[in-house]
Short mmCIF file of C-alpha atoms in Angstrom, two decimals:
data_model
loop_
_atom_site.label_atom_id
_atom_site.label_comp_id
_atom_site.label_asym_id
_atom_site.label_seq_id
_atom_site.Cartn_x
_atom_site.Cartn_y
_atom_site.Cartn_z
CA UNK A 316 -4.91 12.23 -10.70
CA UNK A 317 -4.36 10.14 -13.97
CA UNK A 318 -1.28 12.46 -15.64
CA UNK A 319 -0.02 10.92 -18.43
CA UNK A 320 2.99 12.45 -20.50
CA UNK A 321 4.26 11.41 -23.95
CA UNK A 322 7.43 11.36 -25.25
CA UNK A 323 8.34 11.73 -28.64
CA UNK A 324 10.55 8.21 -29.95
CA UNK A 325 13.39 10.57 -30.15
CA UNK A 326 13.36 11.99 -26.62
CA UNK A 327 12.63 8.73 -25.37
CA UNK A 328 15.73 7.04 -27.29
CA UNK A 329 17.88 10.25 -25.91
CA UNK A 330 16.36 10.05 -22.17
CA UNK A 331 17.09 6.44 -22.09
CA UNK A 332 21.05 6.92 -23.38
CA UNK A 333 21.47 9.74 -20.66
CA UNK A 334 20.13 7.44 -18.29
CA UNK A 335 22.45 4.65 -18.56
CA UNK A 336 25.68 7.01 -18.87
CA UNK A 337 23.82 8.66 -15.74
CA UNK A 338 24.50 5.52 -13.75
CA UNK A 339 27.39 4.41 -14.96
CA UNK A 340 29.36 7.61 -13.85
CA UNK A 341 27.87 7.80 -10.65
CA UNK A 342 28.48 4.48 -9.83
CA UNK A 343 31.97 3.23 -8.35
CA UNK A 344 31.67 -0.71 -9.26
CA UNK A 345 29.32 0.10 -12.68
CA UNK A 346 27.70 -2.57 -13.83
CA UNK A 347 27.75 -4.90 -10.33
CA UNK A 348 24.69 -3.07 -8.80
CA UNK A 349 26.61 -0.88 -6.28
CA UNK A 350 27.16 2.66 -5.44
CA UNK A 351 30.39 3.46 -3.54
CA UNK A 352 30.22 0.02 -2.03
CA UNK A 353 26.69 0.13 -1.07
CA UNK A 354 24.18 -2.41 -2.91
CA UNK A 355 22.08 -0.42 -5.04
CA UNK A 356 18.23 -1.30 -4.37
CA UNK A 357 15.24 0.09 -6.21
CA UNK A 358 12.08 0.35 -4.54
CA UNK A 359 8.89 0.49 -6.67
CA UNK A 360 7.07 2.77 -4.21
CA UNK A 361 6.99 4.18 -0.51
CA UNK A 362 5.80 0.68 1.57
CA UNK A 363 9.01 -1.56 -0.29
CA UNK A 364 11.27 1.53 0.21
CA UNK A 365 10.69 1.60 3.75
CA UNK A 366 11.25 -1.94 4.36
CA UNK A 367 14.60 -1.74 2.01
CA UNK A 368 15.77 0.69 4.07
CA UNK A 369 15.04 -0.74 7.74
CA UNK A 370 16.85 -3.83 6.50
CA UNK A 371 19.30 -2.62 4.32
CA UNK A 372 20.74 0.14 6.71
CA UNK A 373 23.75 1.21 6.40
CA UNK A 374 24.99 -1.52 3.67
CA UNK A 375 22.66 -0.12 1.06
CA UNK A 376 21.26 2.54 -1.36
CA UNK A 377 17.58 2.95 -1.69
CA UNK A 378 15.91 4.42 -4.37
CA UNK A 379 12.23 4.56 -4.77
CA UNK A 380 10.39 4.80 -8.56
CA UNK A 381 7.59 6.10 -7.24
CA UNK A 382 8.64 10.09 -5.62
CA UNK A 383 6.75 11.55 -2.46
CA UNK A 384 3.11 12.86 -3.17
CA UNK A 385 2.92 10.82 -6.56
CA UNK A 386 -0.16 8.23 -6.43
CA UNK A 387 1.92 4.80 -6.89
CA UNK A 388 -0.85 3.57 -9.11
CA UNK A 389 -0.35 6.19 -11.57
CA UNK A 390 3.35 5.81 -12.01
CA UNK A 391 4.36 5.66 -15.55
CA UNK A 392 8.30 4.26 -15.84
CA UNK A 393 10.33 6.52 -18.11
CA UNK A 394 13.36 4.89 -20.03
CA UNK A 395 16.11 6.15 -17.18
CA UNK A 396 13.85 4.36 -14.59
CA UNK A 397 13.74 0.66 -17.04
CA UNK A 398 18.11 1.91 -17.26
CA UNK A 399 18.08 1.82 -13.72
CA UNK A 400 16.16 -1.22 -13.17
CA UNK A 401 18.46 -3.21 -15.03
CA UNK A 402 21.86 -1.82 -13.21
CA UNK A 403 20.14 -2.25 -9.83
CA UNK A 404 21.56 -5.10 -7.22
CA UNK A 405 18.06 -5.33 -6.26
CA UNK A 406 14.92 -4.59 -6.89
CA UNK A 407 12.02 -4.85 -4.41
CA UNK A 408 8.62 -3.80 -6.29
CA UNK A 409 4.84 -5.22 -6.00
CA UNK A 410 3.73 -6.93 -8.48
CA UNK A 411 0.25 -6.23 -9.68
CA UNK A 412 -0.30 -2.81 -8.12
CA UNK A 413 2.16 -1.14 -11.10
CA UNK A 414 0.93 -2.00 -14.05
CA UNK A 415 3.86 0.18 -15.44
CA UNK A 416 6.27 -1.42 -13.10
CA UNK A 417 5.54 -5.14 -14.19
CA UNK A 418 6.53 -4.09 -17.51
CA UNK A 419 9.31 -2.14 -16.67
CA UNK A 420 11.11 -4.79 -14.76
CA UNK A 421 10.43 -7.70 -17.36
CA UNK A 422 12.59 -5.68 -19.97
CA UNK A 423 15.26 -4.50 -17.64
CA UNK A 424 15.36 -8.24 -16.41
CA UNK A 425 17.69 -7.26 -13.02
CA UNK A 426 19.56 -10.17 -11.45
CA UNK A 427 18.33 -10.09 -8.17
CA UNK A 428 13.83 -8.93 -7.68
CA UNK A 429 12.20 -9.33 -4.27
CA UNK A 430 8.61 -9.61 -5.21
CA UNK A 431 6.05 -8.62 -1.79
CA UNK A 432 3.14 -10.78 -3.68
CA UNK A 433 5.15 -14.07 -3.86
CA UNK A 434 5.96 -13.67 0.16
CA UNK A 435 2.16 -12.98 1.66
CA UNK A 436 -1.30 -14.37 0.33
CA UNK A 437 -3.32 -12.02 -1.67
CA UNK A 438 -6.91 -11.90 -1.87
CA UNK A 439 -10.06 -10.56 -3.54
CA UNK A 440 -11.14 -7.37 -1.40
CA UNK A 441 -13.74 -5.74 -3.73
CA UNK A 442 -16.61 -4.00 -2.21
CA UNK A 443 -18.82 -2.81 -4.91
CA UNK A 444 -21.92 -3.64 -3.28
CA UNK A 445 -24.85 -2.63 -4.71
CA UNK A 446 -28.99 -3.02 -4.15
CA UNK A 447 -30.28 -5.05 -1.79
CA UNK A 448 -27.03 -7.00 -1.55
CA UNK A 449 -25.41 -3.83 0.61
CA UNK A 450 -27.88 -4.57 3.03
CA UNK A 451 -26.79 -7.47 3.31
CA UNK A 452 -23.34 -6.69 3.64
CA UNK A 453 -23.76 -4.07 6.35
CA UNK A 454 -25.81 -6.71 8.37
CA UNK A 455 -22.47 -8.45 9.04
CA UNK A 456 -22.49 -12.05 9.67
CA UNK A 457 -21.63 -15.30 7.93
CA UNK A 458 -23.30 -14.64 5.02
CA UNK A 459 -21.85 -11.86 4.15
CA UNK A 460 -18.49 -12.97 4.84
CA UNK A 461 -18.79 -16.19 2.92
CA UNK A 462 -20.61 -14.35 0.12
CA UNK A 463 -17.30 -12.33 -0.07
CA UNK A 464 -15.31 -15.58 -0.09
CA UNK A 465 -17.54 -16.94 -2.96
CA UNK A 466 -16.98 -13.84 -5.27
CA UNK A 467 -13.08 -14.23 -4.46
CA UNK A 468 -11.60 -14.14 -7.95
CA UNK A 469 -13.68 -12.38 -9.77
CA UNK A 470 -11.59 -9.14 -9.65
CA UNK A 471 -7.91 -8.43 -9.52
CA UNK A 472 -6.23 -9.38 -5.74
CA UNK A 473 -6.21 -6.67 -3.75
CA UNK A 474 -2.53 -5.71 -3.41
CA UNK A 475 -2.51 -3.60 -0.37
CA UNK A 476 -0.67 -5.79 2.01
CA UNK A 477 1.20 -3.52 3.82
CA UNK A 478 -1.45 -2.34 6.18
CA UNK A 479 -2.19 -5.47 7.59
CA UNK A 480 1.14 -5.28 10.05
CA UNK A 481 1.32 -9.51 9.99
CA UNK A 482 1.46 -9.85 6.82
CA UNK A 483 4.08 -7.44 6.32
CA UNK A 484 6.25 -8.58 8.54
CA UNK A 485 6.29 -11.81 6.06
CA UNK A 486 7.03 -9.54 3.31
CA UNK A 487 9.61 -8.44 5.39
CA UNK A 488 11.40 -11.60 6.21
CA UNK A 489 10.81 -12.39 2.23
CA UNK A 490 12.71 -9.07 1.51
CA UNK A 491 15.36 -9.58 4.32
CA UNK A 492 16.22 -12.98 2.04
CA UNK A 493 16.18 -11.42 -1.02
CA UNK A 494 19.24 -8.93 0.18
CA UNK A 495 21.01 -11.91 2.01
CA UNK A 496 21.19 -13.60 -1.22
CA UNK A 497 21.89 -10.00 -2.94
CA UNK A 498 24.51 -9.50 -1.41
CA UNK A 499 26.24 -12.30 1.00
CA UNK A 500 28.84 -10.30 2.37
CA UNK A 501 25.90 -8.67 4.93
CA UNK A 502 23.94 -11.37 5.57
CA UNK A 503 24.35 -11.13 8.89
CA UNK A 504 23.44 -7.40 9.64
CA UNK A 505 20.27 -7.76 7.09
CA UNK A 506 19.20 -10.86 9.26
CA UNK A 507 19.83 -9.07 12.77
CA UNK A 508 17.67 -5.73 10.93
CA UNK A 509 15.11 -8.37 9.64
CA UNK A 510 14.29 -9.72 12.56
CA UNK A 511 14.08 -6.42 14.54
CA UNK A 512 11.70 -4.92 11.86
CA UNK A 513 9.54 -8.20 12.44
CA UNK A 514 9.24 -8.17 16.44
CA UNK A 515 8.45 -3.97 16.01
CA UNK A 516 5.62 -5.38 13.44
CA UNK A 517 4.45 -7.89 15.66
CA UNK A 518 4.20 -4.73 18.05
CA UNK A 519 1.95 -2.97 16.17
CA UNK A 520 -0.28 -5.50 15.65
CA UNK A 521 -0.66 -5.88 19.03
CA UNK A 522 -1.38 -2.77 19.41
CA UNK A 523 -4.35 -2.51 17.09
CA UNK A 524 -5.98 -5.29 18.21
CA UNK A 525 -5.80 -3.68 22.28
CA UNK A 526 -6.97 -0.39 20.90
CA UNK A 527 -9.47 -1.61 19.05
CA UNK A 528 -11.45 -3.35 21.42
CA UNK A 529 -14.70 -2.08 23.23
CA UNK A 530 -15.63 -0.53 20.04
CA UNK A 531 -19.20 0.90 19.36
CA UNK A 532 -19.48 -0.67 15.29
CA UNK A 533 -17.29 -2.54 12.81
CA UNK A 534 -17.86 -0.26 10.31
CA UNK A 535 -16.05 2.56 8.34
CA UNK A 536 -16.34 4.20 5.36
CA UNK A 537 -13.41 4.92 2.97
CA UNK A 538 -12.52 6.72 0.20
CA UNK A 539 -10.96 3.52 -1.64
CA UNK A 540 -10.86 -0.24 -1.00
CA UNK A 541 -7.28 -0.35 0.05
CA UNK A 542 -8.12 -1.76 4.06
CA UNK A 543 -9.05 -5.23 3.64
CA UNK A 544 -6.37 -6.87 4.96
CA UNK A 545 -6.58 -5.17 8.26
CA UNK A 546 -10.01 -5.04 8.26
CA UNK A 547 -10.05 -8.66 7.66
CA UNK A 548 -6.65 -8.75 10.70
CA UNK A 549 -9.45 -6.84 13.18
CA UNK A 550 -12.82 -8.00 12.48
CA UNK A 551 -13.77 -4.61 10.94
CA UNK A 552 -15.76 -3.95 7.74
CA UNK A 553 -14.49 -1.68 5.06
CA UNK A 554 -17.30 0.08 2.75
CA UNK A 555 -15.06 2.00 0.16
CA UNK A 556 -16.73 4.60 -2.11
CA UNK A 557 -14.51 3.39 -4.91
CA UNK A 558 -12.87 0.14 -5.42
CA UNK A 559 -9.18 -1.69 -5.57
CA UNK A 560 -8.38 1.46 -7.74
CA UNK A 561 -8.65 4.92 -6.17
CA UNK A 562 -9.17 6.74 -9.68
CA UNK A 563 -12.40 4.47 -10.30
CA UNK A 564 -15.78 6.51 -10.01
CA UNK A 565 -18.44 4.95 -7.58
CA UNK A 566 -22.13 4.07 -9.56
CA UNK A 567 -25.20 6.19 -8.22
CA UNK A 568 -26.12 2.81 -6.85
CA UNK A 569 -23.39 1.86 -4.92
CA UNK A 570 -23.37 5.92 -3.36
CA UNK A 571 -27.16 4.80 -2.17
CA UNK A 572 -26.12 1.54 -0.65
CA UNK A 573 -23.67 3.54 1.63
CA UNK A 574 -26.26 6.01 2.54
CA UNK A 575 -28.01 2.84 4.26
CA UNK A 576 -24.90 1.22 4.96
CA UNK A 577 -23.79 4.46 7.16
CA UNK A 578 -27.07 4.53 9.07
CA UNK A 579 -27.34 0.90 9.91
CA UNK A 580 -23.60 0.70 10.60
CA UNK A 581 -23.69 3.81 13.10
CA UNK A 582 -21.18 4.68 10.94
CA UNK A 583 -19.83 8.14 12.60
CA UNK A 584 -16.82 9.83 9.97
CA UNK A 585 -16.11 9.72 6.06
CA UNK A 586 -12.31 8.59 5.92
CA UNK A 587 -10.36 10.38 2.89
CA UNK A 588 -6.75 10.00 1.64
CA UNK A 589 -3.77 12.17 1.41
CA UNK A 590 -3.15 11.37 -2.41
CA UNK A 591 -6.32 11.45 -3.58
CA UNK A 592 -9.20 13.71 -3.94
CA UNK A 593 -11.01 13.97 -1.39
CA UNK A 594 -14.69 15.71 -2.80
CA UNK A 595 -16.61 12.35 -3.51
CA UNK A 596 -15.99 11.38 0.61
CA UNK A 597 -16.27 15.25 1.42
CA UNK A 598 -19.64 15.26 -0.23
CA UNK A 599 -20.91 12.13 1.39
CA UNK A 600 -20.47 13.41 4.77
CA UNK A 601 -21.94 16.48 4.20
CA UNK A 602 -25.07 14.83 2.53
CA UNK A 603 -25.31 12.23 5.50
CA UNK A 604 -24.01 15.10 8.27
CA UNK A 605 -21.12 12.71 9.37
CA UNK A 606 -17.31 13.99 10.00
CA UNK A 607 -14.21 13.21 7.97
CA UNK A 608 -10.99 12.36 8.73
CA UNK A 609 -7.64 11.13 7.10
CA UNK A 610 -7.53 7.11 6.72
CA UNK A 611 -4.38 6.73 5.22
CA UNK A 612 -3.25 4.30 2.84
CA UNK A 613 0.41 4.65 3.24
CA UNK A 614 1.25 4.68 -0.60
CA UNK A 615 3.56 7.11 -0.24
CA UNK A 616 4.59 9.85 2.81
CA UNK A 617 4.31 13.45 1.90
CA UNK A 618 4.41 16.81 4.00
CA UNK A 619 0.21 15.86 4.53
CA UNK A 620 1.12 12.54 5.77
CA UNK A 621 0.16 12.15 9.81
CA UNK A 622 3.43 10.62 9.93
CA UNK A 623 7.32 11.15 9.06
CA UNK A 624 7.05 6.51 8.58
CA UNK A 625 5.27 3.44 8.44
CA UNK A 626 5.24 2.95 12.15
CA UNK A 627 4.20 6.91 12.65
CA UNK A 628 1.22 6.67 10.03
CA UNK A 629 0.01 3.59 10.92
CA UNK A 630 -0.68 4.66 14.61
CA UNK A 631 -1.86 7.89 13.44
CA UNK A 632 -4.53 5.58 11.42
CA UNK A 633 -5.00 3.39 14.93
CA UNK A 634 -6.13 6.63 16.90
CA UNK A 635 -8.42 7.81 13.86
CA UNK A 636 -9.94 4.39 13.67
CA UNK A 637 -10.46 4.53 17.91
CA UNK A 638 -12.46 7.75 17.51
CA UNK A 639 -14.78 6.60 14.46
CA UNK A 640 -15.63 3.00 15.45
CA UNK A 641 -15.96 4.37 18.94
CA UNK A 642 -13.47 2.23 21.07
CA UNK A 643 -12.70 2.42 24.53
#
């Protein structure tokens, strides 16, 4: 799903001036970063949206970059977007996941950026696992996991650490800061909806690790490497047919390795995604005879989503993850 549109200098020059008198007229206090009294935040995509908008209530104005059914990691930023960035009161982005983004916000500059990455560890979650090494990995044990941990570093983090509901909740409490500071006059309020957000986290979480005990196997298959972190939260193991990047294309080897890697793993359903095509994983269960099933990534909620929220997905992916790994 790699669209990529460009703009003539001209247009962009013109899209960029309608941008900015855009914003000013709309807002109320222009140039302060608020829309009819409301702090005007700018979300980079659906999981920083969602936690701007728990927090903020009813004291702000979300906007996300990245619209419903758009990949988030093919987002390109068009000059109204970079306009907005700089008139926002805060923006609360990613940074790593949009290449597009990154850029964006370092010419905008804003006054006030929440960045998830600088309030949860990120790590190396690659899987490309190829040869006799993928026996290996589907084994399991502590060689396998400390092989992992020596490799750490030798690709890009793994940014997805939204599904891994602890880790959010520190993202959270980082982003609940970032609007205190934002905008004093509701500290209050965004501490009180901070701290709720964080105990209905810590809920969740408790909740995947009761349903996912008296499982059958550890193992599931994925379309794309974006379930470390909870894998790594659960003591599961993700084998994703692509990497980090959803758009990347899976070597013939690494497409044999899960062939063994399903049948030693008792591995029972292909997962897919709702933003991404689903004929690589499609065509692996039909060549192995396994099931499929939506494993969703959360990137962004859309009228396929298994879910109207975070909360709503993310126990839709609980009770998908019971049925393939077998639990109890």
């Amino acid at each position: 799903m790699n669209i990529r549109r460009l703009h003539p200098a001209t247009a962009l020059l013109g899209a960029a001036a309608m941008g900015l008198t855009t914003l000013t007229a709309c807002s109320t206090d222009a140039g302060d970063g608020r829309t009819d009294g409301k702090l005007d935040v700018v979300a980079s995509f659906y999981p920083m949206q969602f936690l701007a908008q728990r927090i903020g209530g009813s004291h702000v104005h979300v906007s996300s970059l990245t619209k419903p059914g758009v990949e988030p990691h093919d987002l390109e930023i068009s000059p109204r977007q970079t306009a907005q960035l700089s008139e926002a009161g805060l923006v609360v982005y990613l940074k790593g996941l949009q290449p597009s983004v990154d850029q964006a916000i370092g010419q905008a500059d804003p006054k006030h950026v929440a960045d998830a990455a600088s309030y949860a560890s990120l790590e190396d979650h690659g899987t490309e696992v190829e040869g006799e090494d993928a026996h290996e990995h589907a084994e399991g044990g502590e060689h396998g996991h400390e092989a992992h941990k020596a490799h750490e570093g030798d690709a890009a983090a793994d940014p997805h650490i939204w599904l891994d509901p602890v880790r959010y909740a520190q993202v959270a409490e980082g982003v609940g800061k970032a609007l205190q500071k934002a905008d004093p006059d509701h500290a209050a309020a965004y501490k009180k909806n901070t701290a709720a957000l964080v105990k209905q986290l810590g809920a969740l979480n408790d909740d995947f690790k009761t349903g996912l005990k008296g499982r059958g196997t550890d193992t599931f298959i994925t379309t794309h490497a974006a379930f470390g972190y909870l894998s790594e939260r659960y003591g599961l193991r993700q084998e994703a047919i692509s990497g980090v990047d959803p758009e990347s294309e899976p070597s013939p080897a690494r497409m044999r390795g899960l062939h063994t890697i399903a049948k030693k793993g008792k591995v029972n359903t292909v997962f897919f995604e709702t933003l991404v095509s689903d004929k690589t994983a499609k065509a692996l269960a039909g060549d192995l005879q396994l099931k499929t099933d939506v494993l969703d990534p959360i990137e962004g909620i859309s009228d396929k989503s298994k879910g109207r929220d975070y909360f709503e997905v993310m126990r839709s992916n609980l009770t998908a993850l019971r049925t393939a790994l077998g639990a109890k």
